[in-house]
Amino acid sequence: MRILFLDQSGKPGGAELSLMDLAKPYGDRCLVALFEDGPFRQRLEQAEIPVTCLLDHGMKVSKDSAWWQGLGSSGDLIALLGKCLRLSRDYDVIYANTSKALVVGALTSWLSGKPFVYHLRDILSREHFSQSNLRIAVTLANARACAVIANSKATREAFIQAGGKSERCHVVYNGFDPAQYQAEPGKVEELRRNLSLSPEQFVIGHFSRLSPWKGQHVLIDAITQISSETRSRIVILLVGSALFGEDDYVQQLHSQVNAAGLGDRVQFLGFRSDIPQLMSACNLVVHSSTSPEPFGRVIVEAMFCGTPVVASQAGGAVELIEPEVTGWLSPPEDATALSQLIERLMGQFQQVAQVAEQAEHVSHARFHLGQTRKLIQGILNNCLETEVS
Ligand code: UDP
């Protein structure tokens, strides 16, 4: 089977990293077509996954922008469609990995007659999308997608609530290669030394692009509410950068950290590619998104690393963690509840270690990449068979 993957972003967000895992086994039988150039293209090339960039200029990719409408008037849509249509001749299936790729993919499928699959990685609700963008997404998916692959029950439910057809929408969780998350203890020690982390310190990692809804400010706020004696042991690693131009938020975070007198306890590490080592160097990973997370790769990655994880109790995160069994959930935007939870966990070394061990075990059973690839291959096979018959 030959697959033409479409993705709007040149930057390696969660959707793009998941796509790499899916595309890898297809080798030359697939092509990843990006709507913009960027570091994601280089990562695909390094992984020897065939890639091409469809537009030579950058695009504004904020979700709620009038991008979909603007696309039509700017001539980008015509250019993208023309290129996709030509490329699609050599492939059996068109696979849209993101919501904006859905527009181009569905129209290309309509013009070419090729089967179309949409990987749904967003919660299609008014919180993130305008009413007209929601309508466009659902109408195109219903009209053209032989299958919609939702990355959580939360994304599937929102899709159906927005008018999406339930019978074509299958939940397949993101998968992870366990071997990638086995960090060598020597490397982890070295990393801790490089970051000047001492064994007495309690290291809390937050792994997300810097963006208001990812809630780094909630974690900082929570730390300021922890008693000063306990707080003096805590170091925070903020791992990630502002991928989509949220520079004001980055400034805001620095000001918040300085105003709280945490300048020597919070390290801004920027975008990193050594996530397993960094997670293994942490005593706790905190996910503090203020809006429902469609899936939350970082939560499962922490589980694979055997690092205890706390996540915001909303969206897909609720499906990933069984509270007190494989991790902990904390109400979104509630810094006080988060501070109390962190303080409690810091005092329960043995129970916390036990939960992290269980989580690692469960993550292998529930989120193994092999299983995810198999389920998606089955869905693609069904699509092709249905189209032929
Ligand atoms: N990530 C990374 N480097 C960073 C920060 C994050 O490689 O500096 C990765 C992280 O390990 C995860 C992905 O980016 O695999 C983020 O995915 P998630 O589903 O958590 O959030 P999204 O970006 O899709 O909103």
PDB file of C-alpha atoms and ligand atoms in Angstrom, residues 12-18 43 63 121-122 151 174 176 181 206-210 213-214 238-241 243-244 269-276 278-279 287 289 293-301, ligand 1:
ATOM      1  CA  PRO A  12       7.593  19.032  15.193  1.00  0.00           C
ATOM      2  CA  GLY A  13       4.518  19.142  17.447  1.00  0.00           C
ATOM      3  CA  GLY A  14       2.860  16.045  18.877  1.00  0.00           C
ATOM      4  CA  ALA A  15       0.865  15.322  15.690  1.00  0.00           C
ATOM      5  CA  GLU A  16       4.037  15.431  13.602  1.00  0.00           C
ATOM      6  CA  LEU A  17       6.053  13.194  15.960  1.00  0.00           C
ATOM      7  CA  SER A  18       3.215  10.669  15.929  1.00  0.00           C
ATOM      8  CA  ARG A  43      13.732  15.221  11.250  1.00  0.00           C
ATOM      9  CA  LYS A  63      -6.018  27.086  14.848  1.00  0.00           C
ATOM     10  CA  ARG A 121      -5.841  14.886  16.579  1.00  0.00           C
ATOM     11  CA  ASP A 122      -7.886  17.896  17.716  1.00  0.00           C
ATOM     12  CA  ASN A 151      -6.482   9.685  18.857  1.00  0.00           C
ATOM     13  CA  ASN A 174      -0.917   7.002  19.833  1.00  0.00           C
ATOM     14  CA  PHE A 176       5.311   4.522  21.370  1.00  0.00           C
ATOM     15  CA  TYR A 181      12.298   5.413  26.347  1.00  0.00           C
ATOM     16  CA  HIS A 206       7.070  20.159  32.246  1.00  0.00           C
ATOM     17  CA  PHE A 207       7.336  19.024  28.609  1.00  0.00           C
ATOM     18  CA  SER A 208       5.277  21.072  26.191  1.00  0.00           C
ATOM     19  CA  ARG A 209       5.630  23.874  23.742  1.00  0.00           C
ATOM     20  CA  LEU A 210       5.375  27.201  25.567  1.00  0.00           C
ATOM     21  CA  TRP A 213      -3.143  26.645  27.098  1.00  0.00           C
ATOM     22  CA  LYS A 214      -0.264  24.284  27.943  1.00  0.00           C
ATOM     23  CA  LEU A 238      10.448  23.814  31.387  1.00  0.00           C
ATOM     24  CA  VAL A 239      11.160  21.823  28.240  1.00  0.00           C
ATOM     25  CA  GLY A 240       9.785  23.173  24.965  1.00  0.00           C
ATOM     26  CA  SER A 241       9.718  26.398  22.971  1.00  0.00           C
ATOM     27  CA  LEU A 243       6.453  26.787  18.311  1.00  0.00           C
ATOM     28  CA  PHE A 244       3.669  29.024  17.026  1.00  0.00           C
ATOM     29  CA  LEU A 269      15.549  24.443  28.338  1.00  0.00           C
ATOM     30  CA  GLY A 270      13.937  25.279  24.978  1.00  0.00           C
ATOM     31  CA  PHE A 271      13.010  22.611  22.437  1.00  0.00           C
ATOM     32  CA  ARG A 272      14.939  19.376  23.070  1.00  0.00           C
ATOM     33  CA  SER A 273      15.270  16.077  21.284  1.00  0.00           C
ATOM     34  CA  ASP A 274      16.513  14.091  24.320  1.00  0.00           C
ATOM     35  CA  ILE A 275      13.080  13.783  25.945  1.00  0.00           C
ATOM     36  CA  PRO A 276      13.534  10.226  27.358  1.00  0.00           C
ATOM     37  CA  LEU A 278      15.261  14.419  30.452  1.00  0.00           C
ATOM     38  CA  MET A 279      12.117  12.673  31.689  1.00  0.00           C
ATOM     39  CA  HIS A 287       1.212  18.223  32.622  1.00  0.00           C
ATOM     40  CA  SER A 289      -2.895  22.132  30.267  1.00  0.00           C
ATOM     41  CA  GLU A 293      -5.805  17.812  25.779  1.00  0.00           C
ATOM     42  CA  PRO A 294      -6.719  15.764  22.666  1.00  0.00           C
ATOM     43  CA  PHE A 295      -4.311  13.009  23.734  1.00  0.00           C
ATOM     44  CA  GLY A 296      -1.203  14.222  25.597  1.00  0.00           C
ATOM     45  CA  ARG A 297       1.839  12.317  24.336  1.00  0.00           C
ATOM     46  CA  VAL A 298       4.027  13.642  27.139  1.00  0.00           C
ATOM     47  CA  ILE A 299       1.870  11.878  29.727  1.00  0.00           C
ATOM     48  CA  VAL A 300       2.410   8.455  28.173  1.00  0.00           C
ATOM     49  CA  GLU A 301       6.080   9.180  27.491  1.00  0.00           C
TER      50      GLU A 301
HETATM   51  N1  UDP B   1       8.561  17.483  22.696  1.00  0.00           N
HETATM   52  C1  UDP B   1       9.856  17.441  22.187  1.00  0.00           C
HETATM   53  N2  UDP B   1      10.722  18.405  22.596  1.00  0.00           N
HETATM   54  C2  UDP B   1      10.376  19.394  23.447  1.00  0.00           C
HETATM   55  C3  UDP B   1       9.043  19.435  23.948  1.00  0.00           C
HETATM   56  C4  UDP B   1       8.158  18.453  23.545  1.00  0.00           C
HETATM   57  O1  UDP B   1      10.228  16.555  21.411  1.00  0.00           O
HETATM   58  O2  UDP B   1      11.229  20.215  23.772  1.00  0.00           O
HETATM   59  C5  UDP B   1       7.640  16.426  22.252  1.00  0.00           C
HETATM   60  C6  UDP B   1       7.067  15.607  23.398  1.00  0.00           C
HETATM   61  O3  UDP B   1       7.998  14.640  23.813  1.00  0.00           O
HETATM   62  C7  UDP B   1       5.809  15.033  22.752  1.00  0.00           C
HETATM   63  C8  UDP B   1       5.383  16.132  21.793  1.00  0.00           C
HETATM   64  O4  UDP B   1       6.500  17.008  21.650  1.00  0.00           O
HETATM   65  O5  UDP B   1       6.113  13.853  22.037  1.00  0.00           O
HETATM   66  C9  UDP B   1       4.190  16.924  22.278  1.00  0.00           C
HETATM   67  O6  UDP B   1       3.052  16.142  22.119  1.00  0.00           O
HETATM   68  P1  UDP B   1       1.745  16.368  23.009  1.00  0.00           P
HETATM   69  O7  UDP B   1       0.720  15.402  22.529  1.00  0.00           O
HETATM   70  O8  UDP B   1       2.085  16.281  24.444  1.00  0.00           O
HETATM   71  O9  UDP B   1       1.331  17.867  22.698  1.00  0.00           O
HETATM   72  P2  UDP B   1       1.001  18.620  21.311  1.00  0.00           P
HETATM   73  O10 UDP B   1       2.274  19.219  20.791  1.00  0.00           O
HETATM   74  O11 UDP B   1       0.470  17.591  20.340  1.00  0.00           O
HETATM   75  O12 UDP B   1      -0.011  19.641  21.675  1.00  0.00           O
END
